[in-house]
Amino acid sequence: MCALATLTGLALAATSVILLVFATTNGNLNKKEPPRTNQKKNLTNLSDTTDDNVQFILFTRQHPPHRIKINDMISLKKSGFNTSNPTKIIIHGFQSSIKEDVFVANKNAYMESGDYNVIGMDWSSLCEFEYLSAVGGARRAGKILAEFLNWLSGTGVALNELHLVGHSLGAHVAGIAGHQIKTGLIGRITGLDPAAPGFREVDPELKLDVKDAKLVDIIHTYIRVLSIAQPMGHIDFYPNGGRWQPGCPDIYDIWQVGESLVCNHARAYYFFAESIRNKHAFKSKRCNSVEEALYGRCHEETEVYMGQAETYKSGLYYIRTRAQPPYSLSNN
Ligand SMILES: *[C@@H]1O[C@H](CO)[C@@H](O)[C@H](O)[C@H]1NC(C)=O
Ligand SMILES: *[C@@H]1O[C@H](CO)[C@@H](O)[C@H](O)[C@H]1NC(C)=O
Ligand SMILES: *[C@@H]1O[C@H](CO)[C@@H](O)[C@H](O)[C@H]1NC(C)=O
């Protein structure tokens, strides 16, 4: 536990500095468009779900992308949503959008692998400012997502067949939504390196936890600075120990702090995208404790695979990967 405490201390100390850098670099590295000119929104008005702050865009193999609006059956019918196919809802994180790789890489992987309804949840206008307002925005986005899912399940889509995939703050958006749905349990939530800053001390209903879906699986890639070390799901994967990732620049290289943050934190969704195309890419070893997982002292072979596959048994797991894509050590 001592090592864990030190690790948490380090992460906490680093976080305030890092967040500043994160706020500026994450945006700059990813922005391909001119800055948005929206007025600052009232992010705490949870009753306001009628506006355009959140958009759900459906992608399928057969139809062009189409926006689905809550309570609008015509938009659903026109979109090409096909209830025979599995539905994936992908939720980006802080200062991101569905134009970024967190969505595009995973959406493309699904489109290449089979017939899916892949919904990109774009809540960029609620998380485009500084981090603390985005934490408020995540609550509001979670509430809007819950309304969307309630409505969708009323149209005949089974809640327990839905799979939400959220990165960073987006993982908590998924958890907040899962908590608020009263008519049943969502089938699965995958948390990709769930954000730590602002979430260590908050109540379970305001962040992702095991009660939010039938299966909650987590991929931890950057515990050292940005994400949560403690297990949060039924299944927690610690690829390469989960503290940082091979092939990413070191955080202590001051010229590459931004690149280091983005690279380590993004690795979670690149692993996930690879696992969509290759379900057996990441065969895992079972660990008896978080410390074992962090330091790779796990030896028990399993048939549990990190990512899209659903061959799950609850517990903590360790996987080694390559430093460059394809990240899988097998079948290369
Ligand atoms: C935002 O909305 C909340 C809840 O409706 C309200 O209590 C708060 O005063 C509003 N804040 C601003 C800055 O308008
Ligand atoms: C919050 O949103 C609701 C619904 O759009 C609106 O009726 C209400 O006036 C808003 N409250 C504030 C304080 O902005
Ligand atoms: C819905 O998907 C199923 C299975 O993928 C397919 O057989 C069927 O033709 C699709 N329906 C429509 C209307 O596209």
Short mmCIF file of C-alpha atoms and ligand atoms in Angstrom, two decimals:
data_model
loop_
_atom_site.label_atom_id
_atom_site.label_comp_id
_atom_site.label_asym_id
_atom_site.label_seq_id
_atom_site.Cartn_x
_atom_site.Cartn_y
_atom_site.Cartn_z
CA MET A 1 0.00 0.00 0.00
CA CYS A 2 2.97 2.26 0.63
CA ALA A 3 3.90 2.35 -3.03
CA LEU A 4 0.31 3.11 -3.91
CA ALA A 5 0.17 5.98 -1.44
CA THR A 6 3.37 7.46 -2.87
CA LEU A 7 2.02 7.08 -6.35
CA THR A 8 -1.21 8.82 -5.43
CA GLY A 9 0.73 11.59 -3.70
CA LEU A 10 2.89 12.10 -6.74
CA ALA A 11 -0.11 12.16 -9.01
CA LEU A 12 -1.93 14.65 -6.79
CA ALA A 13 1.05 16.96 -6.59
CA ALA A 14 1.63 16.80 -10.30
CA THR A 15 -2.02 17.22 -11.14
CA SER A 16 -2.43 20.95 -10.54
CA VAL A 17 0.57 21.80 -12.70
CA ILE A 18 -0.33 19.21 -15.25
CA LEU A 19 -3.94 20.31 -15.62
CA LEU A 20 -2.82 23.72 -16.70
CA VAL A 21 -0.60 22.25 -19.35
CA PHE A 22 -3.24 19.70 -20.27
CA ALA A 23 -5.81 22.42 -20.74
CA THR A 24 -3.63 24.27 -23.20
CA THR A 25 -1.84 21.46 -25.01
CA ASN A 26 -4.66 18.99 -25.39
CA GLY A 27 -6.67 21.59 -27.17
CA ASN A 28 -3.85 22.84 -29.36
CA LEU A 29 -2.60 19.43 -30.39
CA ASN A 30 -6.01 18.26 -31.46
CA LYS A 31 -7.67 21.37 -32.82
CA LYS A 32 -8.02 21.35 -36.55
CA GLU A 33 -10.72 24.00 -36.63
CA PRO A 34 -10.88 27.64 -35.65
CA PRO A 35 -11.79 28.15 -31.98
CA ARG A 36 -15.48 28.03 -31.23
CA THR A 37 -17.11 31.32 -30.41
CA ASN A 38 -19.98 30.10 -28.18
CA GLN A 39 -20.97 32.16 -25.21
CA LYS A 40 -20.12 30.51 -21.92
CA LYS A 41 -23.05 28.25 -21.04
CA ASN A 42 -24.69 27.74 -17.65
CA LEU A 43 -23.20 24.33 -17.03
CA THR A 44 -24.98 23.73 -13.75
CA ASN A 45 -28.51 24.00 -15.10
CA LEU A 46 -29.27 20.30 -15.06
CA SER A 47 -32.85 20.78 -16.14
CA ASP A 48 -31.75 22.16 -19.47
CA THR A 49 -31.62 19.15 -21.76
CA THR A 50 -33.45 20.73 -24.66
CA ASP A 51 -30.56 22.60 -26.17
CA ASP A 52 -27.94 21.66 -28.71
CA ASN A 53 -25.06 21.24 -26.29
CA VAL A 54 -25.08 17.50 -26.80
CA GLN A 55 -25.53 15.75 -30.12
CA PHE A 56 -25.95 12.07 -30.88
CA ILE A 57 -24.72 11.17 -34.36
CA LEU A 58 -25.33 7.68 -35.70
CA PHE A 59 -22.83 5.95 -37.97
CA THR A 60 -23.71 2.73 -39.81
CA ARG A 61 -22.28 0.87 -42.79
CA GLN A 62 -25.37 1.44 -44.93
CA HIS A 63 -26.22 5.09 -44.33
CA PRO A 64 -24.45 8.45 -44.09
CA PRO A 65 -23.99 9.87 -40.57
CA HIS A 66 -27.28 11.10 -39.16
CA ARG A 67 -28.21 13.06 -36.06
CA ILE A 68 -30.73 11.43 -33.72
CA LYS A 69 -32.69 13.82 -31.52
CA ILE A 70 -34.21 12.90 -28.19
CA ASN A 71 -37.98 12.37 -28.45
CA ASP A 72 -37.86 12.61 -32.24
CA MET A 73 -38.94 9.29 -33.77
CA ILE A 74 -38.57 10.66 -37.29
CA SER A 75 -34.89 11.39 -36.74
CA LEU A 76 -34.42 7.83 -35.46
CA LYS A 77 -36.26 6.24 -38.40
CA LYS A 78 -34.36 8.33 -40.95
CA SER A 79 -31.00 7.62 -39.37
CA GLY A 80 -30.83 3.98 -40.43
CA PHE A 81 -30.65 2.73 -36.82
CA ASN A 82 -31.12 -1.05 -37.03
CA THR A 83 -32.33 -2.73 -33.84
CA SER A 84 -30.94 -6.10 -35.03
CA ASN A 85 -27.39 -4.80 -34.64
CA PRO A 86 -25.36 -4.11 -31.50
CA THR A 87 -25.28 -0.48 -30.39
CA LYS A 88 -22.11 1.29 -29.24
CA ILE A 89 -22.16 4.80 -27.82
CA ILE A 90 -18.75 6.45 -27.72
CA ILE A 91 -18.16 9.42 -25.42
CA HIS A 92 -15.10 11.63 -25.74
CA GLY A 93 -13.28 13.43 -22.92
CA PHE A 94 -12.12 16.92 -21.95
CA GLN A 95 -11.70 19.43 -24.83
CA SER A 96 -12.34 16.78 -27.42
CA SER A 97 -15.16 16.02 -29.86
CA ILE A 98 -16.35 13.31 -32.24
CA LYS A 99 -13.96 14.72 -34.83
CA GLU A 100 -11.03 13.41 -32.79
CA ASP A 101 -9.39 9.99 -32.81
CA VAL A 102 -11.06 8.89 -29.59
CA PHE A 103 -14.22 8.59 -31.66
CA VAL A 104 -12.93 8.22 -35.21
CA ALA A 105 -10.48 5.37 -34.51
CA ASN A 106 -13.07 3.33 -32.64
CA LYS A 107 -15.93 4.09 -35.02
CA ASN A 108 -13.80 3.07 -38.01
CA ALA A 109 -12.78 -0.14 -36.26
CA TYR A 110 -16.42 -1.05 -35.67
CA MET A 111 -17.43 -0.16 -39.24
CA GLU A 112 -14.69 -2.44 -40.59
CA SER A 113 -15.56 -5.31 -38.24
CA GLY A 114 -19.30 -5.74 -38.65
CA ASP A 115 -22.77 -4.23 -38.63
CA TYR A 116 -23.12 -1.90 -35.68
CA ASN A 117 -25.04 1.19 -34.68
CA VAL A 118 -22.18 3.42 -33.55
CA ILE A 119 -23.37 6.61 -31.92
CA GLY A 120 -20.93 9.45 -31.36
CA MET A 121 -21.99 11.53 -28.41
CA ASP A 122 -20.63 15.02 -28.97
CA TRP A 123 -20.68 17.10 -25.80
CA SER A 124 -17.78 19.31 -26.86
CA SER A 125 -19.54 22.58 -26.03
CA LEU A 126 -19.88 21.42 -22.39
CA CYS A 127 -16.18 20.57 -21.97
CA GLU A 128 -14.36 23.11 -24.11
CA PHE A 129 -13.43 25.58 -21.35
CA GLU A 130 -11.30 25.02 -18.28
CA TYR A 131 -11.30 21.65 -16.57
CA LEU A 132 -13.50 22.48 -13.58
CA SER A 133 -16.36 23.75 -15.68
CA ALA A 134 -15.99 20.60 -17.78
CA VAL A 135 -16.49 18.50 -14.64
CA GLY A 136 -19.80 20.35 -14.20
CA GLY A 137 -20.46 19.87 -17.90
CA ALA A 138 -19.92 16.12 -17.47
CA ARG A 139 -22.76 15.98 -14.94
CA ARG A 140 -25.07 17.75 -17.28
CA ALA A 141 -23.97 15.62 -20.23
CA GLY A 142 -24.58 12.48 -18.14
CA LYS A 143 -28.10 13.61 -17.42
CA ILE A 144 -28.79 14.28 -21.09
CA LEU A 145 -27.34 10.88 -22.00
CA ALA A 146 -29.66 9.23 -19.46
CA GLU A 147 -32.65 10.93 -21.08
CA PHE A 148 -31.48 9.82 -24.50
CA LEU A 149 -31.08 6.20 -23.36
CA ASN A 150 -34.43 6.20 -21.55
CA TRP A 151 -36.10 7.40 -24.71
CA LEU A 152 -34.16 4.95 -26.92
CA SER A 153 -35.13 2.02 -24.69
CA GLY A 154 -38.77 3.17 -24.97
CA THR A 155 -38.49 2.73 -28.75
CA GLY A 156 -37.61 -0.95 -28.33
CA VAL A 157 -33.84 -0.99 -27.87
CA ALA A 158 -32.95 -3.18 -24.87
CA LEU A 159 -30.91 -1.29 -22.27
CA ASN A 160 -28.95 -4.39 -21.40
CA GLU A 161 -27.70 -4.64 -24.97
CA LEU A 162 -26.26 -1.15 -24.98
CA HIS A 163 -22.53 -0.66 -24.66
CA LEU A 164 -21.18 2.76 -23.66
CA VAL A 165 -17.48 3.47 -24.22
CA GLY A 166 -16.20 6.61 -22.49
CA HIS A 167 -12.72 8.09 -22.40
CA SER A 168 -11.40 10.14 -19.47
CA LEU A 169 -14.19 12.53 -18.38
CA GLY A 170 -16.43 10.72 -20.86
CA ALA A 171 -16.17 7.57 -18.71
CA HIS A 172 -17.82 9.49 -15.88
CA VAL A 173 -20.48 10.85 -18.25
CA ALA A 174 -21.35 7.20 -18.99
CA GLY A 175 -21.37 6.33 -15.29
CA ILE A 176 -23.56 9.30 -14.34
CA ALA A 177 -26.03 8.30 -17.06
CA GLY A 178 -26.00 4.64 -15.96
CA HIS A 179 -26.77 5.70 -12.41
CA GLN A 180 -29.70 7.87 -13.43
CA ILE A 181 -31.54 5.32 -15.53
CA LYS A 182 -34.21 3.80 -13.33
CA THR A 183 -35.92 1.45 -15.78
CA GLY A 184 -33.09 -1.08 -15.95
CA LEU A 185 -29.37 -1.59 -16.11
CA ILE A 186 -27.19 -0.74 -19.10
CA GLY A 187 -25.43 -3.81 -20.44
CA ARG A 188 -21.88 -2.59 -20.41
CA ILE A 189 -19.77 0.48 -19.78
CA THR A 190 -16.12 0.52 -20.81
CA GLY A 191 -14.10 3.22 -19.06
CA LEU A 192 -10.98 4.18 -20.99
CA ASP A 193 -8.48 5.71 -18.55
CA PRO A 194 -11.20 7.41 -16.45
CA ALA A 195 -10.19 10.91 -15.36
CA ALA A 196 -8.96 11.30 -11.79
CA PRO A 197 -8.79 15.07 -11.16
CA GLY A 198 -12.03 16.15 -9.53
CA PHE A 199 -13.28 12.57 -9.08
CA ARG A 200 -11.27 11.03 -6.25
CA GLU A 201 -13.56 12.23 -3.49
CA VAL A 202 -16.94 12.58 -5.17
CA ASP A 203 -19.98 10.40 -4.49
CA PRO A 204 -20.53 7.28 -6.60
CA GLU A 205 -23.52 8.79 -8.40
CA LEU A 206 -21.26 11.48 -9.82
CA LYS A 207 -18.67 9.13 -11.29
CA LEU A 208 -18.28 5.74 -12.92
CA ASP A 209 -18.56 2.75 -10.58
CA VAL A 210 -19.59 -0.92 -10.68
CA LYS A 211 -23.26 -0.22 -10.08
CA ASP A 212 -23.64 1.76 -13.29
CA ALA A 213 -23.90 -1.22 -15.68
CA LYS A 214 -24.11 -5.02 -15.68
CA LEU A 215 -20.50 -5.10 -16.78
CA VAL A 216 -18.07 -2.27 -16.10
CA ASP A 217 -14.61 -2.80 -17.57
CA ILE A 218 -11.77 -0.34 -17.23
CA ILE A 219 -8.50 0.17 -19.08
CA HIS A 220 -6.01 2.15 -16.99
CA THR A 221 -3.16 3.71 -18.99
CA TYR A 222 -2.02 6.85 -17.21
CA ILE A 223 -2.48 6.48 -13.48
CA ARG A 224 0.77 8.33 -12.89
CA VAL A 225 -0.81 11.67 -13.68
CA LEU A 226 -4.31 11.78 -15.04
CA SER A 227 -6.33 8.75 -14.13
CA ILE A 228 -7.51 6.60 -11.26
CA ALA A 229 -5.35 3.74 -9.91
CA GLN A 230 -7.92 1.97 -7.77
CA PRO A 231 -10.14 -0.63 -9.40
CA MET A 232 -13.39 0.97 -10.56
CA GLY A 233 -15.06 -1.79 -12.51
CA HIS A 234 -15.87 -5.48 -12.36
CA ILE A 235 -12.79 -5.91 -14.48
CA ASP A 236 -9.78 -3.61 -14.41
CA PHE A 237 -6.97 -3.90 -16.92
CA TYR A 238 -3.52 -2.44 -16.22
CA PRO A 239 -1.72 -2.64 -19.58
CA ASN A 240 2.04 -2.33 -18.98
CA GLY A 241 1.19 -1.63 -15.34
CA GLY A 242 -1.17 1.23 -16.19
CA ARG A 243 1.09 3.95 -14.78
CA TRP A 244 2.47 5.08 -18.14
CA GLN A 245 2.89 3.52 -21.56
CA PRO A 246 5.98 2.41 -23.48
CA GLY A 247 6.68 4.50 -26.58
CA CYS A 248 5.28 7.71 -25.04
CA PRO A 249 7.59 10.64 -24.20
CA ASP A 250 8.55 10.91 -20.55
CA ILE A 251 6.63 13.44 -18.45
CA TYR A 252 9.92 14.75 -17.00
CA ASP A 253 11.08 15.85 -20.43
CA ILE A 254 9.85 19.43 -20.08
CA TRP A 255 9.78 19.99 -23.83
CA GLN A 256 7.35 17.18 -24.28
CA VAL A 257 4.98 17.42 -21.33
CA GLY A 258 1.94 17.93 -23.55
CA GLU A 259 2.86 15.08 -25.88
CA SER A 260 3.46 12.83 -22.89
CA LEU A 261 0.04 13.54 -21.42
CA VAL A 262 -1.82 13.07 -24.65
CA CYS A 263 0.12 9.96 -25.67
CA ASN A 264 -0.28 8.04 -22.40
CA HIS A 265 -3.91 9.01 -21.92
CA ALA A 266 -4.86 8.31 -25.54
CA ARG A 267 -3.27 4.87 -25.52
CA ALA A 268 -6.39 3.52 -23.79
CA TYR A 269 -8.57 4.20 -26.83
CA TYR A 270 -5.98 3.00 -29.31
CA PHE A 271 -5.76 -0.30 -27.41
CA PHE A 272 -9.53 -0.49 -27.46
CA ALA A 273 -9.73 0.21 -31.20
CA GLU A 274 -7.17 -2.54 -31.86
CA SER A 275 -9.23 -4.96 -29.77
CA ILE A 276 -12.30 -4.30 -31.94
CA ARG A 277 -10.44 -5.50 -35.03
CA ASN A 278 -8.60 -8.25 -33.20
CA LYS A 279 -10.64 -9.49 -30.23
CA HIS A 280 -7.81 -11.68 -29.00
CA ALA A 281 -5.12 -9.00 -29.24
CA PHE A 282 -4.59 -8.60 -25.51
CA LYS A 283 -4.56 -11.85 -23.53
CA SER A 284 -4.28 -10.94 -19.85
CA LYS A 285 -2.76 -12.33 -16.69
CA ARG A 286 -4.70 -12.23 -13.47
CA CYS A 287 -3.35 -10.22 -10.53
CA ASN A 288 -4.11 -10.56 -6.82
CA SER A 289 -3.77 -6.87 -6.00
CA VAL A 290 -3.42 -3.43 -7.57
CA GLU A 291 0.24 -3.38 -6.60
CA GLU A 292 0.88 -6.63 -8.43
CA ALA A 293 -0.86 -5.13 -11.46
CA LEU A 294 1.12 -1.88 -11.30
CA TYR A 295 4.42 -3.70 -11.15
CA GLY A 296 3.53 -6.51 -13.51
CA ARG A 297 3.92 -9.24 -10.91
CA CYS A 298 1.01 -11.25 -12.26
CA HIS A 299 1.56 -14.76 -13.50
CA GLU A 300 -1.77 -16.57 -13.68
CA GLU A 301 -2.67 -17.25 -17.33
CA THR A 302 -6.30 -16.56 -18.27
CA GLU A 303 -8.64 -16.55 -21.22
CA VAL A 304 -9.55 -12.95 -20.46
CA TYR A 305 -8.91 -10.41 -23.22
CA MET A 306 -8.71 -6.66 -22.73
CA GLY A 307 -11.06 -4.56 -24.85
CA GLN A 308 -14.03 -5.43 -26.99
CA ALA A 309 -14.19 -9.19 -26.27
CA GLU A 310 -16.66 -10.21 -23.60
CA THR A 311 -14.95 -13.31 -22.24
CA TYR A 312 -14.84 -11.69 -18.87
CA LYS A 313 -14.23 -12.87 -15.32
CA SER A 314 -14.12 -10.14 -12.72
CA GLY A 315 -10.76 -9.17 -11.28
CA LEU A 316 -7.55 -7.28 -11.95
CA TYR A 317 -5.47 -8.03 -15.02
CA TYR A 318 -2.07 -7.20 -16.46
CA ILE A 319 -1.07 -7.21 -20.12
CA ARG A 320 2.15 -6.35 -21.83
CA THR A 321 1.93 -4.57 -25.20
CA ARG A 322 4.27 -3.33 -27.87
CA ALA A 323 5.33 0.33 -27.88
CA GLN A 324 3.93 0.98 -31.38
CA PRO A 325 0.86 -0.19 -33.29
CA PRO A 326 -0.11 -2.91 -33.67
CA TYR A 327 0.16 -3.00 -29.88
CA SER A 328 -0.65 -6.67 -29.54
CA LEU A 329 2.30 -8.98 -28.81
CA SER A 330 0.49 -11.93 -30.35
CA ASN A 331 -0.30 -12.59 -34.01
CA ASN A 332 2.23 -10.07 -35.27
C1 LIG B 1 -27.34 28.16 -13.54
O1 LIG B 1 -28.49 27.36 -13.33
C2 LIG B 1 -28.67 26.96 -11.99
C3 LIG B 1 -29.81 25.93 -11.90
O2 LIG B 1 -30.87 26.23 -12.74
C4 LIG B 1 -28.89 28.19 -11.12
O3 LIG B 1 -29.09 27.82 -9.78
C5 LIG B 1 -27.67 29.08 -11.25
O4 LIG B 1 -27.90 30.30 -10.54
C6 LIG B 1 -27.38 29.42 -12.72
N1 LIG B 1 -26.11 30.10 -12.81
C7 LIG B 1 -25.92 31.18 -13.57
C8 LIG B 1 -24.55 31.78 -13.57
O5 LIG B 1 -26.84 31.67 -14.23
C1 LIG B 2 -32.66 25.87 -17.02
O1 LIG B 2 -33.16 25.21 -18.18
C2 LIG B 2 -34.57 25.14 -18.22
C3 LIG B 2 -34.96 24.27 -19.42
O2 LIG B 2 -34.42 24.74 -20.61
C4 LIG B 2 -35.13 26.58 -18.31
O3 LIG B 2 -36.54 26.52 -18.34
C5 LIG B 2 -34.65 27.37 -17.10
O4 LIG B 2 -35.06 28.71 -17.22
C6 LIG B 2 -33.14 27.31 -16.96
N1 LIG B 2 -32.73 27.93 -15.70
C7 LIG B 2 -31.77 28.84 -15.64
C8 LIG B 2 -31.47 29.37 -14.29
O5 LIG B 2 -31.11 29.22 -16.60
C1 LIG B 3 -30.72 -4.86 -40.13
O1 LIG B 3 -29.60 -5.67 -39.84
C2 LIG B 3 -29.80 -7.03 -40.15
C3 LIG B 3 -28.61 -7.83 -39.59
O2 LIG B 3 -27.41 -7.13 -39.75
C4 LIG B 3 -29.99 -7.19 -41.65
O3 LIG B 3 -30.21 -8.54 -41.98
C5 LIG B 3 -31.21 -6.34 -42.09
O4 LIG B 3 -31.32 -6.37 -43.50
C6 LIG B 3 -31.04 -4.90 -41.62
N1 LIG B 3 -32.28 -4.18 -41.88
C7 LIG B 3 -32.33 -3.06 -42.58
C8 LIG B 3 -33.66 -2.41 -42.75
O5 LIG B 3 -31.33 -2.56 -43.08
#
